[in-house]
Structures are given as C-alpha cells and as structure tokens.
Short mmCIF file of C-alpha atoms in Angstrom, two decimals:
data_model
loop_
_atom_site.label_atom_id
_atom_site.label_comp_id
_atom_site.label_asym_id
_atom_site.label_seq_id
_atom_site.Cartn_x
_atom_site.Cartn_y
_atom_site.Cartn_z
CA MET Z 1 -84.85 -8.99 -59.38
CA THR Z 2 -82.63 -9.27 -56.28
CA LYS Z 3 -83.14 -6.61 -53.68
CA VAL Z 4 -80.08 -5.13 -52.00
CA VAL Z 5 -82.02 -3.08 -49.48
CA GLU Z 6 -85.52 -3.81 -48.32
CA ILE Z 7 -87.38 -1.69 -45.79
CA THR Z 8 -90.72 -2.89 -44.47
CA ASN Z 9 -93.22 -1.03 -42.29
CA MET Z 10 -90.55 1.17 -40.79
CA HIS Z 11 -91.52 3.71 -38.17
CA PHE Z 12 -89.07 6.29 -36.86
CA THR Z 13 -89.47 9.12 -34.37
CA ARG Z 14 -87.00 11.65 -33.11
CA GLY Z 15 -87.94 13.00 -29.71
CA GLU Z 16 -91.65 13.62 -29.97
CA ARG Z 17 -91.55 14.25 -33.70
CA THR Z 18 -92.52 11.46 -36.06
CA ILE Z 19 -90.19 11.35 -39.05
CA TYR Z 20 -91.49 8.24 -40.84
CA GLU Z 21 -94.75 6.42 -40.57
CA ASN Z 22 -94.95 2.91 -41.88
CA ILE Z 23 -92.53 3.24 -44.77
CA SER Z 24 -91.76 0.35 -47.10
CA LEU Z 25 -89.37 0.52 -50.01
CA SER Z 26 -86.84 -1.62 -51.79
CA VAL Z 27 -83.70 -1.05 -53.80
CA ALA Z 28 -82.98 -3.34 -56.73
CA LYS Z 29 -79.47 -4.69 -57.32
CA GLY Z 30 -77.48 -2.94 -60.00
CA GLY Z 31 -79.83 0.01 -60.39
CA ILE Z 32 -79.92 3.63 -59.38
CA THR Z 33 -82.79 4.32 -57.01
CA ALA Z 34 -83.70 7.93 -56.35
CA ILE Z 35 -85.35 9.07 -53.15
CA MET Z 36 -86.74 12.55 -53.56
CA GLY Z 37 -88.60 14.87 -51.29
CA PRO Z 38 -88.67 18.38 -49.89
CA SER Z 39 -85.88 19.53 -47.58
CA GLY Z 40 -86.18 18.72 -43.94
CA ILE Z 41 -88.28 15.58 -44.16
CA GLY Z 42 -85.39 13.37 -43.09
CA LYS Z 43 -83.98 11.92 -46.28
CA THR Z 44 -80.49 11.83 -44.75
CA THR Z 45 -82.01 10.13 -41.73
CA LEU Z 46 -83.20 7.36 -44.01
CA LEU Z 47 -79.65 6.74 -45.25
CA LYS Z 48 -78.37 6.69 -41.67
CA ILE Z 49 -81.03 4.13 -40.80
CA ILE Z 50 -79.96 1.93 -43.72
CA GLY Z 51 -76.34 2.31 -42.56
CA GLY Z 52 -77.29 1.26 -39.04
CA GLN Z 53 -76.30 4.57 -37.46
CA LEU Z 54 -79.88 5.23 -36.36
CA VAL Z 55 -82.32 2.61 -35.13
CA PRO Z 56 -85.98 2.75 -36.21
CA ASN Z 57 -88.74 2.36 -33.61
CA SER Z 58 -90.24 -0.55 -35.50
CA GLY Z 59 -90.02 -2.29 -38.86
CA ASP Z 60 -87.22 -4.12 -40.62
CA VAL Z 61 -84.31 -2.86 -42.66
CA ILE Z 62 -82.70 -5.66 -44.60
CA PHE Z 63 -79.35 -5.28 -46.38
CA GLN Z 64 -78.27 -8.23 -48.53
CA GLY Z 65 -80.58 -10.54 -46.62
CA GLU Z 66 -79.57 -9.47 -43.09
CA ASN Z 67 -81.43 -7.18 -40.72
CA VAL Z 68 -79.12 -4.21 -40.16
CA HIS Z 69 -80.47 -3.49 -36.68
CA LYS Z 70 -80.58 -7.05 -35.36
CA VAL Z 71 -77.03 -8.18 -36.11
CA SER Z 72 -74.15 -7.84 -33.65
CA ARG Z 73 -72.00 -4.72 -33.68
CA SER Z 74 -69.06 -6.54 -35.23
CA ARG Z 75 -71.30 -8.00 -37.95
CA LEU Z 76 -72.73 -4.53 -38.61
CA TYR Z 77 -69.18 -3.23 -39.10
CA GLU Z 78 -68.51 -6.08 -41.53
CA MET Z 79 -71.69 -5.20 -43.42
CA ARG Z 80 -70.66 -1.56 -43.59
CA ARG Z 81 -67.58 -2.52 -45.57
CA LYS Z 82 -69.97 -3.47 -48.35
CA MET Z 83 -71.88 -0.22 -48.21
CA SER Z 84 -70.58 3.24 -48.61
CA MET Z 85 -71.97 6.69 -48.14
CA LEU Z 86 -71.18 10.00 -49.78
CA PHE Z 87 -72.01 12.69 -47.26
CA GLN Z 88 -73.43 16.01 -48.34
CA SER Z 89 -70.36 17.88 -47.11
CA GLY Z 90 -68.01 15.21 -48.39
CA ALA Z 91 -66.82 14.70 -44.80
CA LEU Z 92 -63.19 14.45 -45.87
CA PHE Z 93 -60.72 14.30 -42.98
CA THR Z 94 -59.42 17.84 -42.85
CA ASN Z 95 -56.03 16.87 -41.42
CA MET Z 96 -55.17 14.55 -44.32
CA SER Z 97 -54.35 15.13 -47.98
CA VAL Z 98 -56.70 13.93 -50.71
CA PHE Z 99 -54.41 10.92 -51.26
CA ASP Z 100 -54.46 9.94 -47.58
CA ASN Z 101 -58.21 10.41 -47.42
CA VAL Z 102 -58.76 7.95 -50.27
CA ALA Z 103 -56.12 5.59 -48.87
CA PHE Z 104 -57.71 5.71 -45.40
CA PRO Z 105 -60.25 2.86 -45.77
CA LEU Z 106 -57.65 0.72 -47.56
CA ARG Z 107 -55.09 1.22 -44.79
CA GLU Z 108 -57.71 0.54 -42.12
CA HIS Z 109 -59.23 -2.58 -43.59
CA THR Z 110 -56.60 -4.23 -45.74
CA LYS Z 111 -53.02 -5.32 -45.27
CA LEU Z 112 -52.02 -4.18 -48.74
CA ASP Z 113 -48.55 -2.96 -49.46
CA GLU Z 114 -48.17 0.84 -49.66
CA SER Z 115 -47.24 0.60 -53.37
CA ILE Z 116 -50.45 -1.28 -54.16
CA ILE Z 117 -52.48 1.19 -52.07
CA SER Z 118 -50.88 4.01 -54.03
CA THR Z 119 -51.89 2.38 -57.33
CA ILE Z 120 -55.48 1.83 -56.18
CA VAL Z 121 -55.78 5.38 -54.86
CA LYS Z 122 -54.50 6.81 -58.14
CA LEU Z 123 -56.95 4.69 -60.13
CA LYS Z 124 -59.87 5.75 -57.95
CA LEU Z 125 -58.86 9.42 -58.22
CA GLU Z 126 -58.48 9.01 -61.98
CA ALA Z 127 -62.06 7.74 -62.11
CA VAL Z 128 -63.32 10.98 -60.53
CA GLY Z 129 -60.86 13.15 -62.47
CA LEU Z 130 -58.78 14.26 -59.50
CA ARG Z 131 -55.53 12.34 -59.90
CA GLY Z 132 -53.77 15.67 -60.32
CA ALA Z 133 -55.13 16.86 -56.96
CA LEU Z 134 -53.83 14.00 -54.83
CA GLY Z 135 -51.41 16.17 -52.88
CA LEU Z 136 -53.95 18.88 -52.04
CA MET Z 137 -55.55 19.33 -48.65
CA PRO Z 138 -59.38 19.30 -48.41
CA SER Z 139 -59.38 23.03 -47.61
CA GLU Z 140 -57.82 23.70 -51.02
CA LEU Z 141 -60.63 21.97 -52.93
CA SER Z 142 -63.81 23.53 -54.27
CA GLY Z 143 -67.13 22.11 -53.05
CA GLY Z 144 -67.57 19.99 -56.16
CA MET Z 145 -64.00 18.69 -56.04
CA ALA Z 146 -64.36 17.82 -52.35
CA ARG Z 147 -67.43 15.77 -53.17
CA ARG Z 148 -65.60 13.99 -55.98
CA ALA Z 149 -62.66 13.26 -53.69
CA ALA Z 150 -65.09 11.89 -51.12
CA LEU Z 151 -66.63 9.79 -53.88
CA ALA Z 152 -63.21 8.32 -54.67
CA ARG Z 153 -62.85 7.44 -50.99
CA ALA Z 154 -66.34 5.94 -50.95
CA ILE Z 155 -65.48 3.56 -53.79
CA ALA Z 156 -62.00 2.72 -52.49
CA LEU Z 157 -63.07 -0.63 -51.03
CA ASP Z 158 -65.30 -1.51 -54.02
CA PRO Z 159 -68.59 -1.54 -52.09
CA ASP Z 160 -71.78 -3.21 -53.30
CA LEU Z 161 -74.01 -0.29 -52.34
CA ILE Z 162 -73.30 3.40 -52.39
CA MET Z 163 -75.61 5.98 -50.86
CA TYR Z 164 -75.43 9.57 -52.08
CA ASP Z 165 -76.71 12.21 -49.68
CA GLU Z 166 -77.79 15.28 -51.67
CA PRO Z 167 -74.90 14.97 -54.13
CA PHE Z 168 -76.06 17.95 -56.22
CA ALA Z 169 -76.88 20.43 -53.45
CA GLY Z 170 -75.09 23.75 -53.88
CA GLN Z 171 -73.25 22.75 -57.07
CA ASP Z 172 -72.76 24.90 -60.15
CA PRO Z 173 -74.20 23.50 -63.40
CA ILE Z 174 -70.85 22.11 -64.58
CA SER Z 175 -70.04 20.28 -61.33
CA MET Z 176 -73.60 19.05 -61.24
CA GLY Z 177 -73.28 17.65 -64.76
CA VAL Z 178 -69.99 16.00 -63.79
CA LEU Z 179 -71.53 14.40 -60.71
CA VAL Z 180 -74.60 13.15 -62.59
CA GLU Z 181 -72.33 11.58 -65.18
CA LEU Z 182 -70.04 10.09 -62.50
CA ILE Z 183 -72.88 8.48 -60.58
CA LYS Z 184 -74.17 6.92 -63.76
CA THR Z 185 -70.81 5.70 -65.07
CA LEU Z 186 -69.54 4.40 -61.74
CA ASN Z 187 -72.76 2.52 -61.15
CA LYS Z 188 -72.33 0.74 -64.45
CA ALA Z 189 -68.57 0.31 -64.49
CA LEU Z 190 -68.21 -0.96 -60.92
CA ASP Z 191 -71.45 -2.95 -60.95
CA LEU Z 192 -72.74 -0.95 -57.99
CA THR Z 193 -76.17 -0.38 -56.59
CA SER Z 194 -76.84 3.29 -55.90
CA ILE Z 195 -79.31 5.18 -53.76
CA VAL Z 196 -79.46 8.88 -54.53
CA VAL Z 197 -81.23 11.08 -52.03
CA THR Z 198 -81.95 14.50 -53.50
CA HIS Z 199 -84.43 17.23 -54.20
CA ASP Z 200 -83.00 17.98 -57.64
CA VAL Z 201 -85.75 16.27 -59.57
CA SER Z 202 -84.74 16.76 -63.18
CA GLU Z 203 -81.09 15.69 -62.70
CA VAL Z 204 -81.85 12.54 -60.81
CA LEU Z 205 -84.74 11.43 -62.97
CA GLU Z 206 -82.34 11.44 -65.95
CA ILE Z 207 -80.21 8.70 -64.44
CA ALA Z 208 -82.53 6.85 -62.02
CA ASP Z 209 -84.02 3.46 -62.78
CA TYR Z 210 -86.64 3.80 -60.07
CA ALA Z 211 -87.72 6.66 -57.84
CA TYR Z 212 -89.58 7.25 -54.59
CA ILE Z 213 -91.04 10.59 -53.55
CA MET Z 214 -91.38 11.22 -49.85
CA ALA Z 215 -93.46 13.84 -48.07
CA ASN Z 216 -95.67 14.04 -45.01
CA LYS Z 217 -93.75 11.25 -43.23
CA THR Z 218 -94.49 8.70 -45.87
CA ILE Z 219 -93.93 7.71 -49.48
CA ILE Z 220 -96.32 9.60 -51.73
CA GLY Z 221 -95.20 8.26 -55.07
CA ALA Z 222 -93.07 5.49 -56.53
CA GLY Z 223 -92.25 4.22 -59.98
CA THR Z 224 -89.93 4.51 -62.92
CA PRO Z 225 -89.04 8.07 -63.94
CA GLU Z 226 -91.67 7.84 -66.71
CA GLU Z 227 -94.38 6.77 -64.29
CA ILE Z 228 -93.41 9.52 -61.86
CA LYS Z 229 -93.50 12.18 -64.57
CA ASN Z 230 -96.95 11.01 -65.69
CA SER Z 231 -98.35 10.66 -62.18
CA ASP Z 232 -101.62 12.49 -61.51
CA SER Z 233 -101.28 12.52 -57.72
CA PRO Z 234 -101.60 16.17 -56.58
CA LEU Z 235 -98.73 15.70 -54.10
CA VAL Z 236 -96.38 14.35 -56.74
CA ARG Z 237 -97.44 17.07 -59.17
CA GLN Z 238 -96.78 19.77 -56.60
CA PHE Z 239 -93.30 18.40 -55.96
CA LEU Z 240 -92.40 18.00 -59.63
CA ASN Z 241 -93.72 21.44 -60.58
CA GLY Z 242 -92.29 23.14 -57.53
CA ASP Z 243 -95.58 24.81 -56.50
CA ALA Z 244 -95.24 26.86 -53.32
CA ASP Z 245 -98.59 25.80 -51.90
CA GLY Z 246 -100.62 22.66 -52.29
CA PRO Z 247 -101.01 19.40 -50.40
CA VAL Z 248 -97.61 20.20 -48.86
CA PRO Z 249 -98.57 23.50 -47.20
CA PHE Z 250 -96.59 26.74 -47.52
CA HIS Z 251 -97.35 27.61 -43.88
CA TYR Z 252 -95.86 25.76 -40.97
CA ASN Z 253 -98.64 24.54 -38.66
CA ALA Z 254 -100.09 27.51 -36.80
CA GLU Z 255 -103.36 28.94 -35.54
CA SER Z 256 -105.08 31.39 -37.87
CA LEU Z 257 -103.35 34.74 -38.35
CA GLN Z 258 -106.46 36.63 -37.24
CA ASP Z 259 -106.67 34.73 -33.94
CA ASP Z 260 -102.98 35.17 -33.36
CA LEU Z 261 -102.92 38.93 -33.94
CA LEU Z 262 -106.13 39.68 -32.11
CA ALA Z 263 -105.42 37.45 -29.15
CA VAL Z 264 -105.50 39.30 -25.83
CA ASN Z 265 -102.62 38.49 -23.57
CA MET K 1 -102.04 22.66 -9.32
CA THR K 2 -100.96 22.19 -12.92
CA GLN K 3 -98.02 24.51 -12.28
CA LEU K 4 -96.91 22.31 -9.41
CA ALA K 5 -97.29 19.23 -11.60
CA ASN K 6 -95.27 20.94 -14.35
CA TYR K 7 -92.60 21.82 -11.83
CA PHE K 8 -92.24 18.21 -10.70
CA ALA K 9 -92.38 17.04 -14.30
CA SER K 10 -89.52 19.36 -15.23
CA ILE K 11 -87.44 18.14 -12.25
CA GLY K 12 -88.12 14.58 -13.38
CA ARG K 13 -87.23 15.35 -16.98
CA THR K 14 -83.96 17.05 -16.01
CA THR K 15 -83.03 14.16 -13.72
CA ILE K 16 -83.70 11.62 -16.45
CA GLU K 17 -81.67 13.66 -18.94
CA LYS K 18 -78.75 13.87 -16.51
CA VAL K 19 -78.89 10.14 -15.75
CA VAL K 20 -79.01 9.35 -19.47
CA ALA K 21 -76.02 11.68 -20.06
CA ILE K 22 -74.03 10.02 -17.27
CA GLY K 23 -74.92 6.63 -18.73
CA GLN K 24 -73.81 7.66 -22.21
CA ALA K 25 -70.61 9.19 -20.85
CA SER K 26 -69.88 5.98 -18.93
CA LEU K 27 -70.45 3.89 -22.04
CA MET K 28 -68.07 6.12 -23.95
CA LEU K 29 -65.46 5.90 -21.18
CA PHE K 30 -65.88 2.12 -21.13
CA GLY K 31 -65.46 2.03 -24.90
CA ALA K 32 -62.31 4.16 -24.72
CA LEU K 33 -60.80 2.27 -21.76
CA PHE K 34 -61.22 -1.09 -23.43
CA ALA K 35 -60.25 0.14 -26.85
CA PHE K 36 -56.59 0.49 -26.03
CA PRO K 37 -55.15 1.53 -29.39
CA LYS K 38 -54.17 -1.29 -31.73
CA VAL K 39 -50.46 -1.69 -32.40
CA LYS K 40 -51.17 -0.19 -35.83
CA ASN K 41 -52.68 2.89 -34.18
CA ILE K 42 -50.04 3.43 -31.52
CA GLY K 43 -48.65 6.22 -33.72
CA LEU K 44 -51.96 8.06 -33.30
CA THR K 45 -51.56 8.00 -29.51
CA ILE K 46 -47.99 9.25 -29.75
CA HIS K 47 -49.13 12.04 -32.06
CA GLN K 48 -51.83 12.99 -29.54
CA ILE K 49 -49.28 12.96 -26.69
CA TYR K 50 -47.41 15.51 -28.77
CA VAL K 51 -50.55 17.61 -29.31
CA VAL K 52 -51.98 17.57 -25.78
CA GLY K 53 -48.77 17.04 -23.81
CA VAL K 54 -45.75 18.50 -25.54
CA GLN K 55 -47.66 21.50 -26.85
CA SER K 56 -48.85 22.28 -23.31
CA LEU K 57 -45.28 22.29 -22.00
CA LEU K 58 -44.64 25.99 -22.41
CA ILE K 59 -47.69 27.17 -20.46
CA ILE K 60 -47.03 24.56 -17.76
CA MET K 61 -43.37 25.50 -17.39
CA VAL K 62 -43.96 29.24 -17.31
CA SER K 63 -46.82 28.88 -14.82
CA GLY K 64 -44.77 26.52 -12.65
CA LEU K 65 -41.87 28.95 -12.58
CA PHE K 66 -44.02 31.90 -11.54
CA ILE K 67 -45.99 29.98 -8.95
CA GLY K 68 -42.77 28.70 -7.39
CA MET K 69 -41.38 32.23 -7.34
CA VAL K 70 -44.52 33.71 -5.76
CA MET K 71 -44.63 30.92 -3.16
CA ALA K 72 -41.05 31.60 -2.16
CA LEU K 73 -41.67 35.33 -1.92
CA GLN K 74 -44.84 34.95 0.15
CA GLY K 75 -43.37 32.17 2.28
CA TYR K 76 -40.19 34.10 2.99
CA THR K 77 -42.00 37.21 4.24
CA ILE K 78 -43.92 35.11 6.76
CA LEU K 79 -41.20 32.65 7.77
CA VAL K 80 -38.57 35.33 8.28
CA ASN K 81 -40.65 36.78 11.15
CA TYR K 82 -40.06 33.59 13.09
CA GLY K 83 -36.51 33.14 11.93
CA ALA K 84 -37.67 30.02 10.11
CA GLU K 85 -36.71 31.02 6.56
CA GLY K 86 -34.59 27.86 6.40
CA SER K 87 -37.86 25.93 6.03
CA LEU K 88 -38.65 27.72 2.77
CA GLY K 89 -37.46 24.72 0.73
CA PRO K 90 -39.87 22.16 2.23
CA MET K 91 -42.70 24.68 2.24
CA VAL K 92 -42.38 25.33 -1.48
CA ALA K 93 -41.78 21.67 -2.31
CA LEU K 94 -44.63 20.28 -0.21
CA SER K 95 -47.17 22.84 -1.47
CA LEU K 96 -46.20 22.11 -5.04
CA LEU K 97 -45.99 18.34 -4.83
CA ARG K 98 -49.12 17.82 -2.77
CA GLU K 99 -51.44 20.53 -4.08
CA LEU K 100 -50.42 23.14 -6.57
CA GLY K 101 -48.60 20.87 -8.99
CA PRO K 102 -51.48 18.47 -9.67
CA VAL K 103 -54.28 21.04 -9.26
CA VAL K 104 -52.89 23.96 -11.26
CA THR K 105 -51.59 21.62 -13.97
CA ALA K 106 -55.05 20.07 -14.25
CA LEU K 107 -56.74 23.48 -14.41
CA LEU K 108 -54.32 24.71 -17.06
CA PHE K 109 -54.62 21.43 -18.94
CA ALA K 110 -58.43 21.75 -18.94
CA GLY K 111 -58.16 25.24 -20.38
CA ARG K 112 -55.41 24.53 -22.87
CA ALA K 113 -55.91 20.93 -24.04
CA GLY K 114 -59.40 20.03 -22.75
CA SER K 115 -61.13 22.84 -24.58
CA ALA K 116 -59.17 22.07 -27.75
CA LEU K 117 -60.17 18.39 -27.57
CA THR K 118 -63.86 19.27 -27.16
CA ALA K 119 -63.78 21.75 -30.04
CA GLU K 120 -61.91 19.32 -32.30
CA ILE K 121 -64.24 16.38 -31.67
CA GLY K 122 -67.28 18.68 -31.88
CA LEU K 123 -66.18 19.99 -35.27
CA MET K 124 -65.47 16.48 -36.48
CA LYS K 125 -69.04 15.66 -35.52
CA ALA K 126 -70.46 18.79 -37.16
CA THR K 127 -68.62 18.09 -40.41
CA GLU K 128 -69.85 14.47 -40.37
CA GLN K 129 -66.32 13.08 -40.06
CA LEU K 130 -67.35 10.87 -37.15
CA SER K 131 -70.38 9.58 -39.08
CA SER K 132 -68.25 8.92 -42.12
CA LEU K 133 -65.79 6.93 -39.97
CA GLU K 134 -68.67 4.80 -38.76
CA MET K 135 -69.91 4.29 -42.29
CA MET K 136 -66.40 3.25 -43.30
CA ALA K 137 -66.66 0.57 -40.63
CA VAL K 138 -64.06 2.30 -38.45
CA ASP K 139 -65.07 2.71 -34.82
CA PRO K 140 -64.62 6.39 -33.84
CA LEU K 141 -64.19 5.35 -30.20
CA ARG K 142 -61.16 3.32 -31.18
CA ARG K 143 -59.77 5.61 -33.87
CA VAL K 144 -60.52 9.08 -32.47
CA ILE K 145 -61.49 8.92 -28.80
CA ALA K 146 -59.16 6.23 -27.38
CA PRO K 147 -55.85 7.72 -28.61
CA ARG K 148 -56.80 11.13 -27.21
CA PHE K 149 -57.96 9.63 -23.94
CA TRP K 150 -54.77 7.68 -23.33
CA ALA K 151 -52.61 10.56 -24.50
CA GLY K 152 -54.24 12.82 -21.90
CA VAL K 153 -53.94 10.29 -19.10
CA ILE K 154 -50.27 9.65 -19.91
CA SER K 155 -49.36 13.33 -20.40
CA MET K 156 -50.93 15.02 -17.41
CA PRO K 157 -48.98 13.33 -14.56
CA MET K 158 -45.76 14.06 -16.46
CA LEU K 159 -46.77 17.69 -16.88
CA ALA K 160 -47.56 17.90 -13.15
CA ILE K 161 -44.11 16.53 -12.28
CA ILE K 162 -42.46 19.05 -14.60
CA PHE K 163 -44.62 21.82 -13.10
CA SER K 164 -43.52 20.98 -9.55
CA ALA K 165 -39.85 20.61 -10.52
CA ILE K 166 -39.78 23.97 -12.28
CA GLY K 167 -41.72 25.51 -9.36
CA ILE K 168 -39.08 24.29 -6.89
CA LEU K 169 -36.38 25.81 -9.09
CA GLY K 170 -38.40 29.06 -9.23
CA GLY K 171 -38.57 29.01 -5.43
CA HIS K 172 -34.81 28.58 -5.32
CA LEU K 173 -34.37 31.49 -7.70
CA VAL K 174 -36.31 33.86 -5.47
CA GLY K 175 -35.57 32.41 -2.02
CA VAL K 176 -31.89 31.60 -2.38
CA ASP K 177 -30.57 33.72 -5.23
CA TRP K 178 -32.56 36.84 -4.48
CA LEU K 179 -33.56 36.86 -0.80
CA GLY K 180 -30.44 35.12 0.47
CA VAL K 181 -31.78 31.94 2.12
CA ASP K 182 -28.99 29.43 2.54
CA SER K 183 -28.86 27.12 -0.48
CA GLY K 184 -27.75 24.13 1.61
CA SER K 185 -30.69 24.37 3.98
CA TYR K 186 -33.12 24.95 1.07
CA TRP K 187 -32.18 21.60 -0.44
CA SER K 188 -31.24 19.54 2.61
CA ILE K 189 -34.32 20.33 4.73
CA MET K 190 -36.43 19.71 1.63
CA GLN K 191 -34.77 16.31 1.15
CA SER K 192 -35.29 15.28 4.74
CA THR K 193 -38.91 16.48 4.88
CA VAL K 194 -40.40 15.36 1.59
CA GLU K 195 -41.45 11.71 1.67
CA TRP K 196 -41.53 9.69 -1.51
CA ASP K 197 -44.79 7.79 -1.04
CA LYS K 198 -46.66 10.31 1.09
CA ASP K 199 -45.91 13.40 -0.95
CA VAL K 200 -44.60 12.54 -4.40
CA VAL K 201 -46.69 9.43 -5.10
CA ASN K 202 -49.87 10.96 -3.67
CA GLY K 203 -49.37 13.98 -5.92
CA ILE K 204 -49.01 11.72 -8.94
CA ILE K 205 -52.12 9.76 -7.96
CA LYS K 206 -54.05 13.03 -7.72
CA SER K 207 -52.77 14.02 -11.12
CA ILE K 208 -53.86 10.72 -12.69
CA VAL K 209 -57.36 11.10 -11.22
CA PHE K 210 -57.61 14.68 -12.53
CA ALA K 211 -56.37 13.55 -15.93
CA LEU K 212 -59.08 10.88 -16.14
CA VAL K 213 -61.75 13.43 -15.21
CA VAL K 214 -60.61 16.25 -17.52
CA VAL K 215 -60.06 14.07 -20.57
CA TRP K 216 -63.28 12.16 -20.01
CA ILE K 217 -65.33 15.36 -19.75
CA ALA K 218 -63.57 16.98 -22.72
CA LEU K 219 -64.07 14.00 -25.00
CA TYR K 220 -67.65 13.31 -23.92
CA LYS K 221 -68.66 16.95 -24.32
CA GLY K 222 -67.22 17.01 -27.83
CA TYR K 223 -68.71 13.66 -28.78
CA SER K 224 -72.18 14.51 -27.53
CA CYS K 225 -72.38 18.20 -28.44
CA VAL K 226 -75.10 19.65 -30.62
CA PRO K 227 -73.28 19.87 -33.97
CA THR K 228 -73.78 23.60 -34.53
CA SER K 229 -71.46 26.53 -33.88
CA GLU K 230 -73.48 27.43 -30.79
CA GLY K 231 -73.46 23.83 -29.56
CA ILE K 232 -69.70 23.53 -29.92
CA SER K 233 -69.05 26.81 -28.13
CA GLN K 234 -71.34 25.72 -25.30
CA ALA K 235 -69.66 22.32 -25.06
CA THR K 236 -66.21 23.91 -24.93
CA THR K 237 -67.25 26.24 -22.12
CA GLN K 238 -68.85 23.37 -20.22
CA THR K 239 -65.68 21.33 -20.52
CA VAL K 240 -63.64 24.04 -18.82
CA VAL K 241 -66.27 24.83 -16.16
CA TYR K 242 -67.14 21.22 -15.23
CA SER K 243 -63.52 20.08 -15.27
CA SER K 244 -62.39 22.97 -13.08
CA LEU K 245 -65.15 22.41 -10.52
CA LEU K 246 -64.60 18.67 -10.43
CA ILE K 247 -60.84 19.09 -10.09
CA LEU K 248 -61.28 21.35 -7.07
CA GLY K 249 -63.97 19.16 -5.50
CA LEU K 250 -62.04 15.97 -6.04
CA ASP K 251 -58.88 17.61 -4.74
CA PHE K 252 -60.59 18.20 -1.41
CA ILE K 253 -61.80 14.62 -1.22
CA LEU K 254 -58.42 13.18 -2.19
CA THR K 255 -56.58 15.46 0.23
CA ALA K 256 -58.93 14.40 3.02
CA LEU K 257 -58.32 10.75 2.21
CA MET K 258 -54.54 11.09 1.82
CA PHE K 259 -53.59 13.62 4.47
CA GLY K 260 -56.75 14.33 6.47
CA ILE K 261 -56.96 11.70 9.17
CA SER K 262 -53.90 9.92 10.35
#
C-alpha cells in the first residue's frame, strides 16, 4: 500500500529535553491513522514536524516521496498546499467571518472568481453542517462549531492529507459524535488520508484503520484497532485502561519523599 | 571555583541568547523588508496604515497642541527678559522640527501602536493563527508582518509632521493670541530661520529611523513572544521600554551627526 507519510529513525529534542527517540512510523494512503498517547508527550509536535514547521535533530520525514525538511522553502510551501491541519483551537482568524475564513486559502492560492469561491465555500460549510453560520464571527461560535468551521477551511483546497490535532478535546458528547462521524465521512468522500492525534481512545479506535500509541519518547504499540485492543503490553494496557500508575509513572521524576522532607538545608 | 565557573557560564549563555535573538530579529526584518506586499495584498497595508496611523492621529494632535503651547509659554517667560520675544516663532518651530516632533511622536507611537502590534501578533501566535497560516502555505512574514511593518514606516514620519505643524499652531495660540507677541514676527522670523534641508528634512530622517526601530521591535517581540498571557504581557512591556530607550539613544547619536559638529 502506498505510504503518504513515512518517518524513519526520527530524533527530536527541545532545549535539553528529548521529545522523541528514534521514532519510525508510516501513514497509509486513504486510511485514518490514529496516534494516541498521554497528554504532554508532544503529539502536536509530531504533526508540526510532518508539516515542516519544526525540524527534527535527525531522521527522515517523507511526504509523498519528498523529504519535508530537505526541500527548498518554496517547495515546502507547495507541499503544504497538499496537506492540511486542524488545530486544537481551530485557529480561525478572529477578524474574519466564517465565510471569509473558509474562503481565505482559496483567495490566497487560486485565481477563482468570487462567485465560484462563494459556491465552494458554501459546499464546504454544508459538508460540516455550518452553511447557516457563514455570516457569524468566530467569537460567536461554540467550541465544537469553531472546530467544524476550521475543518471546512482545512478541506477548502481539497488536500491529500489532513492532520487533526486533538479534535475531540473538550467537546460534549454530541459534538464529539459529530466530529467522529465527520472525520470518517470526509475521509471517504474526499478520498483523503487522515492522521488523528488524540488521547480519546475509544472514539478514535472506532474509526481508525491503524493506530500508534506513544509514550516515554517512543512508540510503545502499533497495529489495527483489534490488535491494539488485544495487546498484552503492560504500557498499552495501562493506556487503554486509564490506570493512574504503571509503566507510565504517576509521579514526576523526583527523589524519594522521605529524603526530600528530612533533608537538612 | 564552581561558582565562578557558573558565573562565566551564565554570562556566556546570556550573550549567546542575545546574539541568537538579534540574529532572529534581523532575519525577520530581512524577510519583512524584502516581502514588500504583493499587489493583491496592498489593501492589507492600507488597512494597517489606518489602524496604526490614522487611529493614532488624535493622541498625536492633542499632544502636539499642548507641547507647542507649553513651549511658547516657557519660551516667552525667558525670552521676554531679554526683549527677544520676537524669536518665539523660530524657537518653537526649531525645537519641534528638530527634536520634539520626531522624538515625542515616536514615544507616543511606541506606546499607542507599538504595544498594540506586539499584543496582536502575540495573540495570533498564542491562538495558533500564525501556525495555521504557515500550514495553509501562506507566509506570515508576507501576510502579517510586512503590511504592518510598511504601514508603521509610512505612517510615523507623517504623524511627526502633523505633530510639529499642530505644535507650531499651538505656540501661535499661546504666544501671539494670548501673550501678545507680534504675529508678523512669529511667522516671518520663523520663515527666515528654519532651513528646509537642515531642519525639516533632518527631522523627517530622524522620524523614519525611529519608525524602523519601533516597528521592528514591536513586531519581533510579538512574533517571538512566549505564547502565554504572561509572555504576551512581558513582550508588550518590553516593546515600550526598548523602543523608548532606543529612540532616546538614537536621537542623541543622530543629533550629534546632524547638528553636532559643523
């Protein structure tokens, strides 16, 4: 199967802190790949690395056969037109209406007539169920609506790859259900490839074709949702069951409590 | 011994951080200078001229008026002792054109528009709008930074000219209309004393230099701030403090070069 994204032996540090050690993963064309892991391990960072916004210390990140970090800046910008990212906050431009937000990439990158842009924008908003909200400003939208509007903007240029950064975080059950359904339908209808970064295990495993679990700076489990659910790795089990303590410790690295309290200054 | 080593290490670290920051700021300036807005985006620059220039007009005009009035009042009380109150016109005009116009405008601009620019860019960064622009294959330097940069550089000299003009009128209001200096001598001695290239042009040059510095600092501080509420508040404060200090320092250097040694 063709790979849209392929990461090999990638190493990334931020300051003196190592975020990833020797990570390899691949994303198959046409599928939904889930990347799961506890908060704060740098899942968003991974998406920014794929998008070329951050540069890894070593290793290769290949998108559609080209190394994202070795191409020229102008080529990288061309490649980015084929990938799209849905930010956790939606990242809508607060000074523009929903319509203008969705029209933004079209106006920037195409020379289409305003009437055609208007038609495309309405169709994209219809796909996420927000055609009625096209005149609203981002501040007038609920969190879930803002994310859907941002999703319409993300698919405006018909990208090949779409990366979802924590799409379900902070959503009520209805919005969450809507988003899960949207990701699934859009992926199929627009022949997309999707990467969903999340810690909402049950939702994403329903729609994912393949999943990776990350913890401790590396990938601790990979496979189809079935394989993941049946995994006997203690790390994977802890993550799936949501146990407070286990291979991923409850306590942040520290000396023993006794030493700390009894230490003489 | 280790303390001494730590001390030197921290000096080294700070120096490296500063050099890196200057390097990054220069790269950003370079990016903005050579990303003169595309014809399609010229509207963005005009909109920014409205935001940073036109919306600063009121504070600039009111300040100019009062400074001109105070200058005339102070100048009159001194000059009248020597029977030289006829020279009030050139005194007000020269002080405004050479010094107060460019300097006070720049200081007010840093407080009014510079801080707003930093906060705006910082919030765009915190809400991932800059990242999302990049991911949409739109260069934030071209789309966000360049229009604001050019708008600032175009607006500030104009604001300084307006400031000086209103200040001279304010001086007239106090000196001539209130204190009774002869209107003819106010204007005619001013006309014969003020030189176009030495006074007016030098003032405009100063203003352009201050504009470059203020806008550069404001945009860089916003672009590089830590994207948290604390980070943005710190960046905004730094914009005002650094711009003000640099304006005053550069003003001395420019004055020395322009008027110091003849």
